[in-house]
Coordinates of C-alpha atoms and ligand atoms in Angstrom, one line a residue:
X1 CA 0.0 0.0 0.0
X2 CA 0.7 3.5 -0.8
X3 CA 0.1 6.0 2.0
X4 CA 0.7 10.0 1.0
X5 CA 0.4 13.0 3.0
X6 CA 2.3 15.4 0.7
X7 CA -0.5 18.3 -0.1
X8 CA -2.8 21.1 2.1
X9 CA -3.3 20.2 5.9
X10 CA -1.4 16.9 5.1
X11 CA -0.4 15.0 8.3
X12 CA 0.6 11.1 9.2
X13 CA 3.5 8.9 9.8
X14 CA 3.7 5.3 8.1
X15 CA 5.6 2.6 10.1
X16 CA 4.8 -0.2 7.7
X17 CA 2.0 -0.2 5.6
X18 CA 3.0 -3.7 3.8
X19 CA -0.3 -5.7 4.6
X20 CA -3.8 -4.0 4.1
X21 CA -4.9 -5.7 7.3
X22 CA -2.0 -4.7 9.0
X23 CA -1.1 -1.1 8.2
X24 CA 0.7 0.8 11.3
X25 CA 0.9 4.5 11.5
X26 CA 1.2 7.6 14.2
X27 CA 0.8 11.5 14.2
X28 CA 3.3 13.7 13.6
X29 CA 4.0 16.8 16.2
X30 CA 2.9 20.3 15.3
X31 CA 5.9 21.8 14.6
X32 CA 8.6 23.1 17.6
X33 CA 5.5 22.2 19.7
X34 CA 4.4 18.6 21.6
X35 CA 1.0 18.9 20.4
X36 CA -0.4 16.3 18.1
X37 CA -3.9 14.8 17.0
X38 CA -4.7 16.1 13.8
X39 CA -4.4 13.8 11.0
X40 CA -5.4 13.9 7.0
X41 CA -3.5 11.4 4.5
X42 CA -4.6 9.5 1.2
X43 CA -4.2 5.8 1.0
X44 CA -3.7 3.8 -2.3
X45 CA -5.5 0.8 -1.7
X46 CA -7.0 -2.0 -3.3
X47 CA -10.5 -2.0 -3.9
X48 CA -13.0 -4.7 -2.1
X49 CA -10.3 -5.9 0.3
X50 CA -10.9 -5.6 3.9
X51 CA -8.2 -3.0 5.0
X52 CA -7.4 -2.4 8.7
X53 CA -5.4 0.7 9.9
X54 CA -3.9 1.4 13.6
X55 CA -2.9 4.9 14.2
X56 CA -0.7 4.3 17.1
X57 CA 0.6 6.3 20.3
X58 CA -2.1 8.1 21.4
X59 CA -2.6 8.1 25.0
X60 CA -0.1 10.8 24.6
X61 CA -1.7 12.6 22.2
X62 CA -3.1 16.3 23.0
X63 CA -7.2 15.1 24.2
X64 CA -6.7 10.8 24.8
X65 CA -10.7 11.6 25.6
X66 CA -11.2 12.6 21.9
X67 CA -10.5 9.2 20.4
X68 CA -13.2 7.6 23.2
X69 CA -16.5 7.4 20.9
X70 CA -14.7 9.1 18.2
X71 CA -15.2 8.1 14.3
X72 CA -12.4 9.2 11.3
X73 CA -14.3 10.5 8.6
X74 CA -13.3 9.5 5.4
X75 CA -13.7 10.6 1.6
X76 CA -13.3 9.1 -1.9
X77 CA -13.9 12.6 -3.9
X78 CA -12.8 15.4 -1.0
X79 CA -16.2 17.0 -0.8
X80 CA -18.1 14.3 1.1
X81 CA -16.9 13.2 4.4
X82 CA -19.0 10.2 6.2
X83 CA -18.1 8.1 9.3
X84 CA -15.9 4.7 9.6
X85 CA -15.7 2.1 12.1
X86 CA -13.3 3.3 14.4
X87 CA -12.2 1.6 17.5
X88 CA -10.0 2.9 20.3
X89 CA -8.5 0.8 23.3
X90 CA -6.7 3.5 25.0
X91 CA -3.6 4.2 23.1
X92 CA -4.5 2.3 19.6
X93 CA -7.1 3.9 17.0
X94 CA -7.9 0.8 14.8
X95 CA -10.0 1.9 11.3
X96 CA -11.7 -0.7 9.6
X97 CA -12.3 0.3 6.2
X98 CA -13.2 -1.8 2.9
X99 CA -13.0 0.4 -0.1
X100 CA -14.6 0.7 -3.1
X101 CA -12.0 2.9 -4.9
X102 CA -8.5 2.3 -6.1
X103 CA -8.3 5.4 -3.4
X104 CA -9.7 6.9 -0.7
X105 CA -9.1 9.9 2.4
X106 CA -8.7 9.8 5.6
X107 CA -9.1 12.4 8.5
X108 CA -10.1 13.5 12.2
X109 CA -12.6 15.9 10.5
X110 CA -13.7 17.4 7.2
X111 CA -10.6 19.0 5.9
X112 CA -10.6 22.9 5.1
X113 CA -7.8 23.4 2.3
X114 CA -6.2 27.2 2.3
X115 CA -7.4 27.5 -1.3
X116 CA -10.7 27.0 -0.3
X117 CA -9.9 29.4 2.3
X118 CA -8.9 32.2 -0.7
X119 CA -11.8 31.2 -2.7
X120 CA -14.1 32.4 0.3
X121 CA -12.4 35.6 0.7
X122 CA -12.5 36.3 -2.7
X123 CA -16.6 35.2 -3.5
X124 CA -17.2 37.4 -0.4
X125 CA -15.4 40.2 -1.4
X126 CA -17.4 40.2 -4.7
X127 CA -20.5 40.4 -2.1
X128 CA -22.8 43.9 -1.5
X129 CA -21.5 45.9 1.4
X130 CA -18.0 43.2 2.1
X131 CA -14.7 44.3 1.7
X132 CA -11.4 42.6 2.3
X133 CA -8.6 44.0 4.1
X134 CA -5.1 42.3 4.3
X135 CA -4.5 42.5 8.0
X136 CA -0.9 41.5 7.4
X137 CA 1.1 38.4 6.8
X138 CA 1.8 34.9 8.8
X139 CA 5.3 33.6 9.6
X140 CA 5.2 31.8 6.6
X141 CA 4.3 34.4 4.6
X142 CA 0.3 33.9 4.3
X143 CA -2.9 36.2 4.5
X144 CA -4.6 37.3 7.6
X145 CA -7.5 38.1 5.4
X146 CA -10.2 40.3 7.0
X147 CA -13.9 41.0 6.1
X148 CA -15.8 43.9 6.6
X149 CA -19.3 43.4 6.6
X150 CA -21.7 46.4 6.8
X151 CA -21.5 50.5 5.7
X152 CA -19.3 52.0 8.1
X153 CA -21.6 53.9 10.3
X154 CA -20.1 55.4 14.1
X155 CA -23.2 54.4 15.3
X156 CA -23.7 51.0 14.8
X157 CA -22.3 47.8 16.7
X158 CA -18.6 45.9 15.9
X159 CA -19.1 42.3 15.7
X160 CA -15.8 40.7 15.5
X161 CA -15.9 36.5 14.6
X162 CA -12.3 35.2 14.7
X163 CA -12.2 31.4 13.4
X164 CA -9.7 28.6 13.6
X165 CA -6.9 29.7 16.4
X166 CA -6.5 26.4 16.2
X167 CA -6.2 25.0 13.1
X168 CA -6.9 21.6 13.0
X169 CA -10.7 22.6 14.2
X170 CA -11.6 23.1 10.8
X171 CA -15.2 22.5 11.9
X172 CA -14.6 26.8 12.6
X173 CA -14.3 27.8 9.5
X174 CA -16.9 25.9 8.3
X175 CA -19.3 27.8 10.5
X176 CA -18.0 30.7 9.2
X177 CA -18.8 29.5 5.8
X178 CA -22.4 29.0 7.0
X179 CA -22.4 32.3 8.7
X180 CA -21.3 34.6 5.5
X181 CA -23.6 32.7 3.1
X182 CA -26.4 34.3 5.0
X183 CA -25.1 37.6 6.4
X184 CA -23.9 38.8 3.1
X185 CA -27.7 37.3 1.7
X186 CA -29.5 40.1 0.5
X187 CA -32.7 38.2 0.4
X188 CA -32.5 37.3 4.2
X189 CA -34.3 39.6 6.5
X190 CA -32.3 38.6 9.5
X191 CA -28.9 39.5 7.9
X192 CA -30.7 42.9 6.3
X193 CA -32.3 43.6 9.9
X194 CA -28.7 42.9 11.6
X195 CA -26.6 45.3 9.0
X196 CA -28.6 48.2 9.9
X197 CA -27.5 48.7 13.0
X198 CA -24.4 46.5 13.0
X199 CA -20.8 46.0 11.4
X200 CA -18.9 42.6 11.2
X201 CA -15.6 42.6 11.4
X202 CA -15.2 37.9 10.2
X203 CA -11.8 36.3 9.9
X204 CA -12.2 32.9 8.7
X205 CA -9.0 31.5 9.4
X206 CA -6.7 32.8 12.2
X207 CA -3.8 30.5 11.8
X208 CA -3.2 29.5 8.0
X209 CA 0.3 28.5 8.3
X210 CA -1.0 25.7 11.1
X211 CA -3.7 24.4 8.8
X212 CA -1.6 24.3 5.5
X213 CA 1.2 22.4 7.9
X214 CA -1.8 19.7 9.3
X215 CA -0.9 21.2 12.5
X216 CA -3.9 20.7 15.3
X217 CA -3.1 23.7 18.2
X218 CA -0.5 26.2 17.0
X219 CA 0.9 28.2 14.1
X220 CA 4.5 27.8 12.4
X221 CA 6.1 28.7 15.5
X222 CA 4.6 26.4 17.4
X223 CA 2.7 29.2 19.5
X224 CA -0.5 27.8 20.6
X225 CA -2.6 31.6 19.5
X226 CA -5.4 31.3 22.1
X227 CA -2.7 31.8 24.8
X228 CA -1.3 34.5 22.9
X229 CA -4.0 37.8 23.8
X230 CA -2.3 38.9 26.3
X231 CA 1.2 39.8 24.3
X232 CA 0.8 39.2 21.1
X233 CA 4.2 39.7 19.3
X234 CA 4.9 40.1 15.3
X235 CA 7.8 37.4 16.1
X236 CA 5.9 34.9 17.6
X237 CA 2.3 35.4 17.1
X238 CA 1.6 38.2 14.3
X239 CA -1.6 36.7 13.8
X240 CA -3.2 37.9 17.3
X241 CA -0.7 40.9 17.1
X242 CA -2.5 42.0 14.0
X243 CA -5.9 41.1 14.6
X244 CA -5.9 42.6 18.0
X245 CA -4.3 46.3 16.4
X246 CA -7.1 46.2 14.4
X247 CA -9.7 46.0 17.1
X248 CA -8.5 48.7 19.0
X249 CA -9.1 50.6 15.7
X250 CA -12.6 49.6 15.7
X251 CA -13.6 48.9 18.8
X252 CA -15.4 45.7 19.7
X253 CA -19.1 45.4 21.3
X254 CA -19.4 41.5 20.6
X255 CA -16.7 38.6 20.0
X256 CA -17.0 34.8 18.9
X257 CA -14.1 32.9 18.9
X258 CA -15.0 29.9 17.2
X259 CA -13.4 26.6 18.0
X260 CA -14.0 22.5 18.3
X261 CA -13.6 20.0 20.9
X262 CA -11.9 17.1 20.8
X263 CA -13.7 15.2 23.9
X264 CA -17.0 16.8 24.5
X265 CA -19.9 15.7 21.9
X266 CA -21.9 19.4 22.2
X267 CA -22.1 22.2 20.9
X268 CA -21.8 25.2 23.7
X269 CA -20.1 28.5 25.0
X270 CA -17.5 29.3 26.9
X271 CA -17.9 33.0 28.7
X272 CA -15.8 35.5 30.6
X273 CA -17.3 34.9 34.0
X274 CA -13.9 34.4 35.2
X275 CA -12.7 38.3 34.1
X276 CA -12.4 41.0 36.4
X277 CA -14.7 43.6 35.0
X278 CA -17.6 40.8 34.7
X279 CA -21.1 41.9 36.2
X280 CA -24.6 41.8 35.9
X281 CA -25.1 43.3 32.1
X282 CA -22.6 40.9 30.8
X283 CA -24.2 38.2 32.5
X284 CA -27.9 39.2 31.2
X285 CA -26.5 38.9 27.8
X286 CA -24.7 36.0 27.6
X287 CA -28.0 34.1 29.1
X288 CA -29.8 36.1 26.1
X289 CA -27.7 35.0 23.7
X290 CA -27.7 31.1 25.1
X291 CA -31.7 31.1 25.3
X292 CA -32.2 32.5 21.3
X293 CA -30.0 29.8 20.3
X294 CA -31.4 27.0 22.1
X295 CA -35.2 28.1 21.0
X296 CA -33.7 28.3 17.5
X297 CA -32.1 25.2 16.9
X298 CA -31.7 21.9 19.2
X299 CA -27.9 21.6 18.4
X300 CA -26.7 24.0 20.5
X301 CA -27.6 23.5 24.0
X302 CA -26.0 25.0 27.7
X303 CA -25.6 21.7 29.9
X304 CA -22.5 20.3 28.9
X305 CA -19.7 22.5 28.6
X306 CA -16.2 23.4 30.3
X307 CA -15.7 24.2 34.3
X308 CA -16.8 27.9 34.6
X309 CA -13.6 29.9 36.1
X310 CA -13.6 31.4 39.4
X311 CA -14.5 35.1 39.9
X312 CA -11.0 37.0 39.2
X313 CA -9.5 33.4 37.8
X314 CA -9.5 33.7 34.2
X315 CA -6.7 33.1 31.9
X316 CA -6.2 37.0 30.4
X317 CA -3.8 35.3 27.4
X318 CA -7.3 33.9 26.2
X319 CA -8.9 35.5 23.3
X320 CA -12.6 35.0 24.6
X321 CA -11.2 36.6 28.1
X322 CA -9.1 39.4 26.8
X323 CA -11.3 40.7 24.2
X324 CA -14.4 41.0 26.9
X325 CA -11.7 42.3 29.3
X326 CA -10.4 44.7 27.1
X327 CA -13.7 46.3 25.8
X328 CA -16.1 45.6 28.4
X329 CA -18.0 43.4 26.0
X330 CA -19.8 40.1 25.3
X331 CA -17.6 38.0 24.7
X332 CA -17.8 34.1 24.0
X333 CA -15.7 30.7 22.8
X334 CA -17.7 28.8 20.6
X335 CA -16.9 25.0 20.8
X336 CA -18.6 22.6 18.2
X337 CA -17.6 18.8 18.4
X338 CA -15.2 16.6 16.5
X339 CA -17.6 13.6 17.4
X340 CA -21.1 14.0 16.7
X341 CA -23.7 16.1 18.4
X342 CA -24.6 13.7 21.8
X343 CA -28.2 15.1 21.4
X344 CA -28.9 14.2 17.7
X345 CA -26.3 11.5 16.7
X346 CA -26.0 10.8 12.7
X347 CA -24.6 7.7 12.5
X348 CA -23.7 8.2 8.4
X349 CA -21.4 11.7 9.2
X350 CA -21.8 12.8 12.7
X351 CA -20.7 16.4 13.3
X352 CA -19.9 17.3 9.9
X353 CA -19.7 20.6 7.4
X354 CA -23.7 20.6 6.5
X355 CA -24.0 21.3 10.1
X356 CA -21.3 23.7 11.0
X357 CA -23.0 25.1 8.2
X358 CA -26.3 25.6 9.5
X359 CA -25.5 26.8 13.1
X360 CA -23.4 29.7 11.7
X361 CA -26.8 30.3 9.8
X362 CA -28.3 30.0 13.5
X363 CA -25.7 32.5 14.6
X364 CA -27.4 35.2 13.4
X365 CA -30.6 34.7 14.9
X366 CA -28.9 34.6 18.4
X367 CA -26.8 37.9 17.8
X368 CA -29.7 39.9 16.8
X369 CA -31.4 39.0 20.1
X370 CA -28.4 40.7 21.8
X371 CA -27.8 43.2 19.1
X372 CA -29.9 46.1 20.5
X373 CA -28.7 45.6 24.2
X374 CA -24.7 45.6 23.6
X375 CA -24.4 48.7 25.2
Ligands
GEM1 C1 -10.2 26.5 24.5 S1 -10.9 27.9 25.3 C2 -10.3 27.6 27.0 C3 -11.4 27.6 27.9 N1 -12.1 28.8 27.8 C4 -12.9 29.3 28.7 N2 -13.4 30.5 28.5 N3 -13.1 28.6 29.8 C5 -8.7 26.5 24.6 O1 -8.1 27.4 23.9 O2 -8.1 25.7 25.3 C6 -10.8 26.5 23.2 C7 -10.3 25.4 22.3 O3 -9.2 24.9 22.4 O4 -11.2 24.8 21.6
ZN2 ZN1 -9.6 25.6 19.9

């Protein structure tokens, strides 16, 4: 067997692939960094035969918990993912697969290739009322694109949606496709309703050089950019560095950071009831926000989630944290699941793009309810 990982978001290791029922592989590291669970390579195989795969050394990997109940997706034509048998016994993830094609994908969720990523900044651009800034360039020399959503008006809202800090939760960006399909709809009364009183500020992809490299939590330095808001630097981290300049041009009166999560199978928010300045009005609007989206779609929900931080403990080098910190504002990590959706499993894809899809839809909904109160 022939096992390549040689193009966009690429990423395995092949011990011995000589048998198809006995094909060995592992994960490599992100890079100067011990992170590693993100994987995406194409095997050559031969059709009709039974064809087992071990991806091996993962009890060491960045969430263990994510492989427990966890299902590779796999592809024969790159646009349609769907669900294997996937086993895992604590360190081993064994795949059994039987193909149908002379070849066939594999990955830990629906890939999001940086030329996809450019052909989204540039149908948007085309789009009434976006434009497209160049924020700056990454380490290894690609776009922070920005998009500006909205006429520029003093008096209307900043909505700022960052996406992908960590680049192998591709599931982020495509919410954000989702979300910029309908915002920049002119036919859609929500989006029209939101853009008269509000401006979006969307960057799809925070960390190109980490996607490109198949990297799962950090850039080309091997800086882990959700730990980077409290000192950004052009060095290390020019993509928070830049994004973050550009806010305290603007201002910001709403943020989504959009994530996924390896372990927990929900979709839910993380909030800034840890920051110092937190009170009352920020608490009103977070519940707000929570209670549109659950009465508009039953994927999102607000009883499973991460530990909420002690009053005065959270971590400032957060994006959701500093960015509510910084400008006394709503401010919220949105996590979406690498597994399925506990709530409403689909056996056939699980979490997948079509769904990512439709919650950033959702999304508007949710910050319209909060739109009028944000300050
Ligand atoms: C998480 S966000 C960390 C937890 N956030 C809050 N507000 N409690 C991270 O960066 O570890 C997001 C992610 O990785 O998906
Ligand atoms: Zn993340």
């Amino acid at each position: 067997m022939i096992i390549n990982s040689q193009f966009d978001s690429g990423n395995i290791h092949v011990i011995r692939a000589d048998q198809p029922n006995d094909i060995q592989l592992s994960i490599n590291k992100d890079n100067q960094s011990d992170f590693y669970q993100w994987f995406h390579f194409k095997l050559h195989a031969t059709p009709f035969v039974e064809h087992v795969l071990y991806i091996n050394d993962l009890a060491k990997s960045a969430y263990p918990d994510g492989w427990r109940g966890y299902k590779a997706v796999a592809s024969y034509d790159r646009e349609q993912w769907f669900r294997v048998d996937t086993e895992f016994d604590g360190d081993t993830l064994r795949i059994d697969f039987t193909p149908e094609y002379d070849s066939v994908y594999f990955a830990y969720f629906a890939p999001y290739s940086y030329e996809r990523h450019l052909n989204l900044i540039a149908d948007a651009q085309m789009s009434f009322d976006c434009r497209h800034e160049l924020l700056g360039t990454t380490l290894d020399g690609r776009e922070l694109n920005l998009l500006m959503i909205g006429e520029d008006a003093d008096h209307k809202n900043k909505i700022w949606v960052t996406a992908r800090q960590h680049p192998g939760e591709t599931m982020a960006q495509w919410l954000i496709e989702g979300f910029l399909t309908r915002l920049l709809d002119e036919d859609d009364g929500t989006a029209r309703a939101l853009l008269e009183n509000n401006q979006f500020y969307v960057v799809p992809n925070m960390n190109p050089d980490g996607s490109a490299r198949g990297h799962l939590r950090t850039n080309a330095a091997g800086m882990n950019l959700n730990r980077e808001w409290a000192e950004p630097s052009l060095e290390k981290s020019p993509e928070v560095f830049h994004v973050l300049k550009k806010m305290e041009q603007t201002g910001v009166d709403l943020f989504l950071d959009v994530h996924g999560d390896e372990a927990l199978p929900y979709n839910f928010v993380a909030g800034t009831e840890g920051n110092p300045n937190y009170g009352e009005r920020i608490a009103n609007l977070e519940e707000a926000f929570k209670q549109s989206l659950m009465a508009c779609t039953p994927e999102f929900q607000d009883t499973h989630g991460y530990p909420k931080d002690a009053p005065g403990q959270a971590n400032l080098t957060i994006a959701c944290n500093a960015v509510g910190h910084k400008f006394d504002c709503l401010s919220y990590t949105l996590e979406m699941p690498f597994k399925d959706n506990a709530d409403l499993p689909d056996e056939s894809f699980g979490w997948s793009p079509a769904r990512c899809h439709q919650l950033g839809e959702d999304l508007l909904v949710a910050i319209r309810a909060v739109s009028v109160n944000l300050r």
